[in-house]
Coordinates of N, CA and C in Angstrom, one line a residue:
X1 N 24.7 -1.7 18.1 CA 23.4 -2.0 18.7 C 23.6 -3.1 19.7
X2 N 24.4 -4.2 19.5 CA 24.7 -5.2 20.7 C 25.1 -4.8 21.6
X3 N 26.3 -3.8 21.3 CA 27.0 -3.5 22.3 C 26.2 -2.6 23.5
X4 N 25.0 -1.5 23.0 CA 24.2 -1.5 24.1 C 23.6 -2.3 24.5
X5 N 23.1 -3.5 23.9 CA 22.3 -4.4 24.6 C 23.2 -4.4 25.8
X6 N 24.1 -5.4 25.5 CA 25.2 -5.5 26.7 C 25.2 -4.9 27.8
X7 N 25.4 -3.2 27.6 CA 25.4 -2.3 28.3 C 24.3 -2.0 29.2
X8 N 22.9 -1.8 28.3 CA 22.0 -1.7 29.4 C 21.8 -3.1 29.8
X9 N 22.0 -4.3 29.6 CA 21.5 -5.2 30.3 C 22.6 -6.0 31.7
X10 N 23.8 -4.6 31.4 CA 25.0 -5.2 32.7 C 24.3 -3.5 33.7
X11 N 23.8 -2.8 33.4 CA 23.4 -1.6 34.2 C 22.0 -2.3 34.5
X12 N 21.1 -3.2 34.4 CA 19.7 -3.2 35.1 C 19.3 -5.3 34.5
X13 N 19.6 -6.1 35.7 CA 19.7 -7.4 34.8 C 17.6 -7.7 34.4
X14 N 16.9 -7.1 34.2 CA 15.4 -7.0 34.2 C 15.4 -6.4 32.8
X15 N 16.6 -5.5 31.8 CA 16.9 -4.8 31.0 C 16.0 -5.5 30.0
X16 N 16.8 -7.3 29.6 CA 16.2 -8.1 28.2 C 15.1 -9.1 28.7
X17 N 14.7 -8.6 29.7 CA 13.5 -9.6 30.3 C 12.3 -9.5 29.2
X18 N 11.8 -10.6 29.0 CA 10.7 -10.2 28.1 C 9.7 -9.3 28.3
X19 N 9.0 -8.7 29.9 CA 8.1 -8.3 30.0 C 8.8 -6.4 29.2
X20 N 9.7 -6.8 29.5 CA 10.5 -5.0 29.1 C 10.7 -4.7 27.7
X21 N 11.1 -6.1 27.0 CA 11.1 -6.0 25.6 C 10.0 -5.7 25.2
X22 N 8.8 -6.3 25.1 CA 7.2 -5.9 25.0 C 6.5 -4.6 25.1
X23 N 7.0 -4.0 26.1 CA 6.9 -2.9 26.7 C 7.9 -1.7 25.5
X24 N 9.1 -2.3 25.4 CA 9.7 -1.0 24.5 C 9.1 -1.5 23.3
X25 N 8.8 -2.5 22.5 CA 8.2 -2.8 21.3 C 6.9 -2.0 21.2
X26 N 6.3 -1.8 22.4 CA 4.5 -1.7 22.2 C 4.9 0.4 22.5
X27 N 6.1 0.7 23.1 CA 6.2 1.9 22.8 C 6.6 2.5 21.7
X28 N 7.4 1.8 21.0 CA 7.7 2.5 19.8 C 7.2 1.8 18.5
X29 N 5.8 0.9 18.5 CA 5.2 0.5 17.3 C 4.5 1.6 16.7
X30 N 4.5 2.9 17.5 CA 3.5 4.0 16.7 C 4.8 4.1 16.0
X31 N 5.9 5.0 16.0 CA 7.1 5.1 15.1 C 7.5 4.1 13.8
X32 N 7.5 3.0 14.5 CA 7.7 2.0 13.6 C 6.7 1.9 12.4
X33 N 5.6 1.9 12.8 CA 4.5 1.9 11.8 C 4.4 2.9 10.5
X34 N 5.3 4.3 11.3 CA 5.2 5.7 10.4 C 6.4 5.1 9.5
X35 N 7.6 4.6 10.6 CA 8.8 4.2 9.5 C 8.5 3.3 8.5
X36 N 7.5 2.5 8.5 CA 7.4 1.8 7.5 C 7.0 2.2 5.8
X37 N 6.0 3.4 6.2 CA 5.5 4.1 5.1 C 6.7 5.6 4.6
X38 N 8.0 5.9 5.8 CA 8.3 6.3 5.1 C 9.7 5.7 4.7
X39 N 9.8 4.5 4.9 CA 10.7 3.6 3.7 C 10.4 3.6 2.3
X40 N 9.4 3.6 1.9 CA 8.8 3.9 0.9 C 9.3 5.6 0.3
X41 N 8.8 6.1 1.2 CA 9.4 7.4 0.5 C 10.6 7.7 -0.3
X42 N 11.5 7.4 1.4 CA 13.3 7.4 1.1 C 13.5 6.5 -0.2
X43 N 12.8 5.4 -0.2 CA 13.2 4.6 -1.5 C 13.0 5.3 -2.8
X44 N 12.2 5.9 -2.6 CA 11.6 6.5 -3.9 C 12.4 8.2 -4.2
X45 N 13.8 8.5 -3.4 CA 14.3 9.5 -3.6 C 13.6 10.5 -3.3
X46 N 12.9 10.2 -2.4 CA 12.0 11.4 -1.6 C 12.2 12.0 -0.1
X47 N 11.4 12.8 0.4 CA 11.0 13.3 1.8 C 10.8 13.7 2.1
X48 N 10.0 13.3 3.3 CA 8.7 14.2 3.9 C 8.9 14.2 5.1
X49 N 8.9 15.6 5.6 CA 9.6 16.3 6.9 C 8.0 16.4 8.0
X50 N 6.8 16.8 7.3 CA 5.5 16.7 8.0 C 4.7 15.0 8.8
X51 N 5.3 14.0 8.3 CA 4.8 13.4 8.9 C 4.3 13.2 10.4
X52 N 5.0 13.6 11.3 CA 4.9 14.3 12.9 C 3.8 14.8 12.8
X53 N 3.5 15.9 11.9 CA 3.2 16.8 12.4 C 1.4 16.5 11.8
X54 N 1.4 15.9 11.1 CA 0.1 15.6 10.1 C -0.3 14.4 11.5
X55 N 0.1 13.4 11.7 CA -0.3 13.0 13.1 C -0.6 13.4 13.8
X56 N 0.1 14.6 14.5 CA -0.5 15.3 15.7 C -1.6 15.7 15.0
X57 N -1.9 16.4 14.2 CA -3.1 17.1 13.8 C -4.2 16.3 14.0
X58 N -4.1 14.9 12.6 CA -5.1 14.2 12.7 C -5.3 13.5 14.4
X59 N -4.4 13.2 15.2 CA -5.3 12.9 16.4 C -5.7 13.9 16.9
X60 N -5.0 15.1 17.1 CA -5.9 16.3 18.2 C -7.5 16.6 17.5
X61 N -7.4 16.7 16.1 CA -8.6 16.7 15.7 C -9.7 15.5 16.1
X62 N -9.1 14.2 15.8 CA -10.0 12.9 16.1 C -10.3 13.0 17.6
X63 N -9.2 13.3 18.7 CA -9.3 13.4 20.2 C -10.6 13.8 20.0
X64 N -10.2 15.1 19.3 CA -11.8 16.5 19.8 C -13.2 15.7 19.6
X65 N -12.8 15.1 18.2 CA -14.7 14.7 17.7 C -14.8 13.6 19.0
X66 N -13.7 12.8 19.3 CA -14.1 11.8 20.3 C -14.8 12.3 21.5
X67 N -14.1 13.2 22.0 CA -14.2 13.2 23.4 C -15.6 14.2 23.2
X68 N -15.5 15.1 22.0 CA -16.8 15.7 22.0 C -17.4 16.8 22.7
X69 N -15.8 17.5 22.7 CA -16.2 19.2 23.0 C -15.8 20.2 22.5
X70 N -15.5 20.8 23.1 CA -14.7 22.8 22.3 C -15.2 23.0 20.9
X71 N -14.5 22.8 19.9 CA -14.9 23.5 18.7 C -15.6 22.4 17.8
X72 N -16.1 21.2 18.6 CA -17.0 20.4 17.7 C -18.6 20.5 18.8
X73 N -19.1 20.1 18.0 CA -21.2 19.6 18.6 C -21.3 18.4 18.9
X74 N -20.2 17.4 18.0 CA -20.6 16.2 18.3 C -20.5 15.4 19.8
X75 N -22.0 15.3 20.0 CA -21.8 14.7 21.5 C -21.7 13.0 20.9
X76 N -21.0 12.7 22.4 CA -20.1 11.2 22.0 C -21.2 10.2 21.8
X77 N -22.4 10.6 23.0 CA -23.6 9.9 23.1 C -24.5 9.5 21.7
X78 N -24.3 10.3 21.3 CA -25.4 10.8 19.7 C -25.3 9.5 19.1
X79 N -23.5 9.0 19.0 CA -23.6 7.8 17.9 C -23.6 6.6 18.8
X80 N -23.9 6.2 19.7 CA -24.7 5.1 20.7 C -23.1 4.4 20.7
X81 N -22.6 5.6 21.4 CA -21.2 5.0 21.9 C -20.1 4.8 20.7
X82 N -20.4 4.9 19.9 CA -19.3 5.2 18.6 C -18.6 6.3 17.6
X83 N -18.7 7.3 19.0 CA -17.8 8.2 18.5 C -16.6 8.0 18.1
X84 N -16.2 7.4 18.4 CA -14.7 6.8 18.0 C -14.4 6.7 16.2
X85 N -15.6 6.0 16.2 CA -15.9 5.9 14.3 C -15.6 6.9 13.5
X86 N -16.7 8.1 14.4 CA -16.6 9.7 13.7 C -15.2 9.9 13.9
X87 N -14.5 10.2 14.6 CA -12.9 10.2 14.8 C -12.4 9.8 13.8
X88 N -12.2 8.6 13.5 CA -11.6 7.9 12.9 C -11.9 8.0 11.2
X89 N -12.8 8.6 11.1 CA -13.8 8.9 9.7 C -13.0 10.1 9.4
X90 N -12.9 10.9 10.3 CA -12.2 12.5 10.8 C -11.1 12.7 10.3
X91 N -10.3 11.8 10.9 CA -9.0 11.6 11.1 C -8.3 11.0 9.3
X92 N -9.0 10.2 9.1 CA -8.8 9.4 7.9 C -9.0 10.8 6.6
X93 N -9.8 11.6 6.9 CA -10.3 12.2 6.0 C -9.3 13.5 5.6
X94 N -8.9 13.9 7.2 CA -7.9 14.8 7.2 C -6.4 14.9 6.7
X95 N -6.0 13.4 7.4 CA -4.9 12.8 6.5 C -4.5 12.8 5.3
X96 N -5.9 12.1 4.4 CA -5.5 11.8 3.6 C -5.8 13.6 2.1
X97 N -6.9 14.6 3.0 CA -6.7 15.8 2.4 C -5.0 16.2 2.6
X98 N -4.4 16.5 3.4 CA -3.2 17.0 3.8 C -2.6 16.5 2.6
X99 N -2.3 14.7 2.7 CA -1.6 14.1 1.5 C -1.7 14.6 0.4
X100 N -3.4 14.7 0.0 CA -3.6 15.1 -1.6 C -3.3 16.6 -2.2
X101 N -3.2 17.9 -0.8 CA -2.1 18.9 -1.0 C -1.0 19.0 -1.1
X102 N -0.5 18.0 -0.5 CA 1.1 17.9 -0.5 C 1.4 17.6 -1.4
X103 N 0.9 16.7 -2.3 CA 1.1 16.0 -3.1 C 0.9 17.2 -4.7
X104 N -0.4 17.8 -4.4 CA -0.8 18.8 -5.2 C 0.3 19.7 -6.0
X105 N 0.9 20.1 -4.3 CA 2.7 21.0 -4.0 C 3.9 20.6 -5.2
X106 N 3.6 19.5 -4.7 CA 5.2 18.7 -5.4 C 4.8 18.1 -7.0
X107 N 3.4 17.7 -7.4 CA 3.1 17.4 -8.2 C 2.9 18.2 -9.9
X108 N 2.0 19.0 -9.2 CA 1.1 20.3 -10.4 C 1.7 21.3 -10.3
X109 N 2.6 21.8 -9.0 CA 3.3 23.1 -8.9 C 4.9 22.9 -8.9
X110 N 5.2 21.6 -8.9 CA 6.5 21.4 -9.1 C 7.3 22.1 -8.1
X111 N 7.2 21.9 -6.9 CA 7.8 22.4 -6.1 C 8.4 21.1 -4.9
X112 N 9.8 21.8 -4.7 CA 10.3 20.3 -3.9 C 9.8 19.9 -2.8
X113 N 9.9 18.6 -2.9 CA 9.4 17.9 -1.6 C 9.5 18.0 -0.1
X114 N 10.8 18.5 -0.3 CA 11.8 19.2 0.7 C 10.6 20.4 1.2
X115 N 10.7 21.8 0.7 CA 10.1 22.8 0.7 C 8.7 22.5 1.2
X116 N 8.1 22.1 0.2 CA 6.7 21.6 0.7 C 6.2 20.9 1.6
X117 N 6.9 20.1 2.8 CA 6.6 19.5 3.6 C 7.0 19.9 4.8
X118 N 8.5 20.7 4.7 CA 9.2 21.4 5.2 C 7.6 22.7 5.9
X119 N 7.2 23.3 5.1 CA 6.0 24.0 5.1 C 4.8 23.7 5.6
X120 N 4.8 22.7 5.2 CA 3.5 21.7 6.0 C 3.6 21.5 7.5
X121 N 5.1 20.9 7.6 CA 5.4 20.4 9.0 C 5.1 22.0 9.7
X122 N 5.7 23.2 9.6 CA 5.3 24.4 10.2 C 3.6 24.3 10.6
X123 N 3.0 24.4 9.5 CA 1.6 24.7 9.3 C 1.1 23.9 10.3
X124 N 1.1 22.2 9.9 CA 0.1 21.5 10.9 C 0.6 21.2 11.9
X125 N 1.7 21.6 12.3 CA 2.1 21.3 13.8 C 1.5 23.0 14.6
X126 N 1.7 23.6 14.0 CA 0.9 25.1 14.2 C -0.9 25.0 14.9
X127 N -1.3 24.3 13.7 CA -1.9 24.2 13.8 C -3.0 23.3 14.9
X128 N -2.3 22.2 15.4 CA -2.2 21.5 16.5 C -2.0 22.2 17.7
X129 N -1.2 22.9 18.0 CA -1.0 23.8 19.2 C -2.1 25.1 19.0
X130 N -2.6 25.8 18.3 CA -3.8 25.9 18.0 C -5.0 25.8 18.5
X131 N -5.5 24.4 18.2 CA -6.8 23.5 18.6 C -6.5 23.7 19.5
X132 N -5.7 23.4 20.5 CA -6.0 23.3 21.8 C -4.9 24.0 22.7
X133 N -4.4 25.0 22.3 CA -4.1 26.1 23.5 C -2.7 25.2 23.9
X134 N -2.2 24.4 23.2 CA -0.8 23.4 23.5 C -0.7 22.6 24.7
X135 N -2.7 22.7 24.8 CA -2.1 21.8 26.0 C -2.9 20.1 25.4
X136 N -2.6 18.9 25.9 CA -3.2 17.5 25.5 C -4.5 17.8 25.8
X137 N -5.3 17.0 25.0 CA -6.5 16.7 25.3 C -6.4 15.5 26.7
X138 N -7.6 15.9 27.5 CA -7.2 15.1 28.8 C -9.2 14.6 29.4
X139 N -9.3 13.5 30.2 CA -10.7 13.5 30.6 C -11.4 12.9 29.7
X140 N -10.9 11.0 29.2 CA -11.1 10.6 28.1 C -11.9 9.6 29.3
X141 N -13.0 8.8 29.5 CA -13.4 8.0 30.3 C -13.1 6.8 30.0
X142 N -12.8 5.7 30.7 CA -12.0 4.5 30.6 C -12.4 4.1 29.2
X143 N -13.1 4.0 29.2 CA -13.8 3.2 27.9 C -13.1 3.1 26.6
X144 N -12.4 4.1 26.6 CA -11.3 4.4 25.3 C -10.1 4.0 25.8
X145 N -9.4 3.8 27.3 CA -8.4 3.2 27.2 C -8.0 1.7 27.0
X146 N -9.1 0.9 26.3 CA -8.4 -0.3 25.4 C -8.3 0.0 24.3
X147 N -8.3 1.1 23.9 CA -7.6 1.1 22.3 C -6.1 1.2 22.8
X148 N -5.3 1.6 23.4 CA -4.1 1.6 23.1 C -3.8 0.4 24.7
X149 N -4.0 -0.2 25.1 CA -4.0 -1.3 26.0 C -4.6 -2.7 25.8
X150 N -5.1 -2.6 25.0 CA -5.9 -3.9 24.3 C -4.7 -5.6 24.0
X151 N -5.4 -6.1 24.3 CA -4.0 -7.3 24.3 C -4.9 -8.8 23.7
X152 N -4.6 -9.3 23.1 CA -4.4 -10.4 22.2 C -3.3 -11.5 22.9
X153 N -3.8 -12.4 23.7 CA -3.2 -13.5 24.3 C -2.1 -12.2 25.1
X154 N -1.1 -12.6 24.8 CA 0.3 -12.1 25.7 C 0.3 -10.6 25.3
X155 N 0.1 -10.5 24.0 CA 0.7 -9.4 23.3 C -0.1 -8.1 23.1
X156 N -0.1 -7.2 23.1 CA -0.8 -5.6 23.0 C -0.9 -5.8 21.3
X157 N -2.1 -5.0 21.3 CA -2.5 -4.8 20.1 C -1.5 -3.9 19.2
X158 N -1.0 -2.8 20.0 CA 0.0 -2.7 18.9 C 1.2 -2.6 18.5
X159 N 1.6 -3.6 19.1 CA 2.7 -4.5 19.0 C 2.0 -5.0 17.9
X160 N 1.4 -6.1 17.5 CA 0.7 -6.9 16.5 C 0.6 -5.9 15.3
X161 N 0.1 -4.7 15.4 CA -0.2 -4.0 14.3 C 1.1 -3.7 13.7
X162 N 1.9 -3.3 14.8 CA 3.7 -3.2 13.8 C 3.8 -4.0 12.9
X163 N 4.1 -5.3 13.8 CA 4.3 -6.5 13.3 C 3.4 -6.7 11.7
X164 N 2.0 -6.4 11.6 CA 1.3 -6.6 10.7 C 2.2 -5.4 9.6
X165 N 1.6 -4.1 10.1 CA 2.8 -3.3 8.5 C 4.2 -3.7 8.7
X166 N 5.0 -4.3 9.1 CA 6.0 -4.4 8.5 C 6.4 -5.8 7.8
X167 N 4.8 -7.1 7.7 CA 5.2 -7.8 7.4 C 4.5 -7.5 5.7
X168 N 3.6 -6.4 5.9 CA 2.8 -6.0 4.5 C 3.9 -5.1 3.9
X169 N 4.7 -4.5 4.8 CA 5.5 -3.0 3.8 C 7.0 -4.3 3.6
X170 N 6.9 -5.3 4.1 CA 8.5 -6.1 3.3 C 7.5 -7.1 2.0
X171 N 6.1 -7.6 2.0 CA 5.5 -8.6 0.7 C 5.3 -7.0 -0.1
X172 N 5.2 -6.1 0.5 CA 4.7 -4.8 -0.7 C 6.6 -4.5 -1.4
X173 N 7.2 -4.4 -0.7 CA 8.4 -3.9 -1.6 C 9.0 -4.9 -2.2
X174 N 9.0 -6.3 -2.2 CA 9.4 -7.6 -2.8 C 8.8 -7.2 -4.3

């Protein structure tokens, strides 16, 4: 890992600048944040190959309720600008059904973890391209781009939020 640092920072000297470190931190804190929950897994002689894919789901689904068209009613207007909530109500709800199937799989039907998520990942990534014809949801009005640009003095919000699970998933495995 040094030894690229080295590398990319003798190919571009702007490489270890802090504004670029920030920038690759605040790109890969969605990753990091999944890695955290599935350290837990691997600890536990486990794995779960759907995690990808249970993400995509729950956001293309949450996108939909947000933005508030195609195969939902809910207009964004209805909750006085807090569609986002419903999303996120959505999204939480979805997740955590998926989990309590999967779990259902591996638990009551004794079937491996492997297999069952392996299966999942098929299904809800399927299912994602699905919803919306494989293409992104697009035509979100500014108003929702400070959720993922949102900044706290210097720092982006989720950058901070990494920072927050991994200081909870190192006092949770102590």
């Amino acid at each position: 890992m040094f030894l690229l640092l080295i590398f990319f920072q003798s190919q571009n000297s702007n490489f270890l600048s802090e504004r670029n470190i920030f920038n690759i931190l605040t790109e890969v804190s969605i990753y990091g944040i999944i890695a955290v929950g599935m350290t837990f897994v691997i600890l536990t002689a486990g794995i779960d190959l759907s995690v990808g894919s249970i993400l995509a789901v729950c956001a293309m689904t949450a996108s939909y309720v947000i933005k508030g068209d195609n195969f939902t009613t809910v207009d964004p207007n209805a909750w006085g600008g807090f569609s986002w909530l419903l999303g996120l109500g959505i999204c939480l709800a979805i997740g955590t059904l998926i989990g309590f199937l999967h779990g259902l799989g591996v638990t009551r039907l004794r079937l491996p973890p492997f297999i069952v998520t392996l299966g999942g990942m098929t299904i809800w990534r399927g299912l994602t391209l699905v919803i919306n014809d494989g293409a992104p949801i697009a035509g979100f009005d500014a108003g929702y781009r400070w959720w993922g640009t949102r900044r706290n003095a210097r720092y982006l919000h989720s950058y901070l939020d990494l920072r927050h699970c991994l200081d909870s998933g190192v006092s949770g495995a102590a």
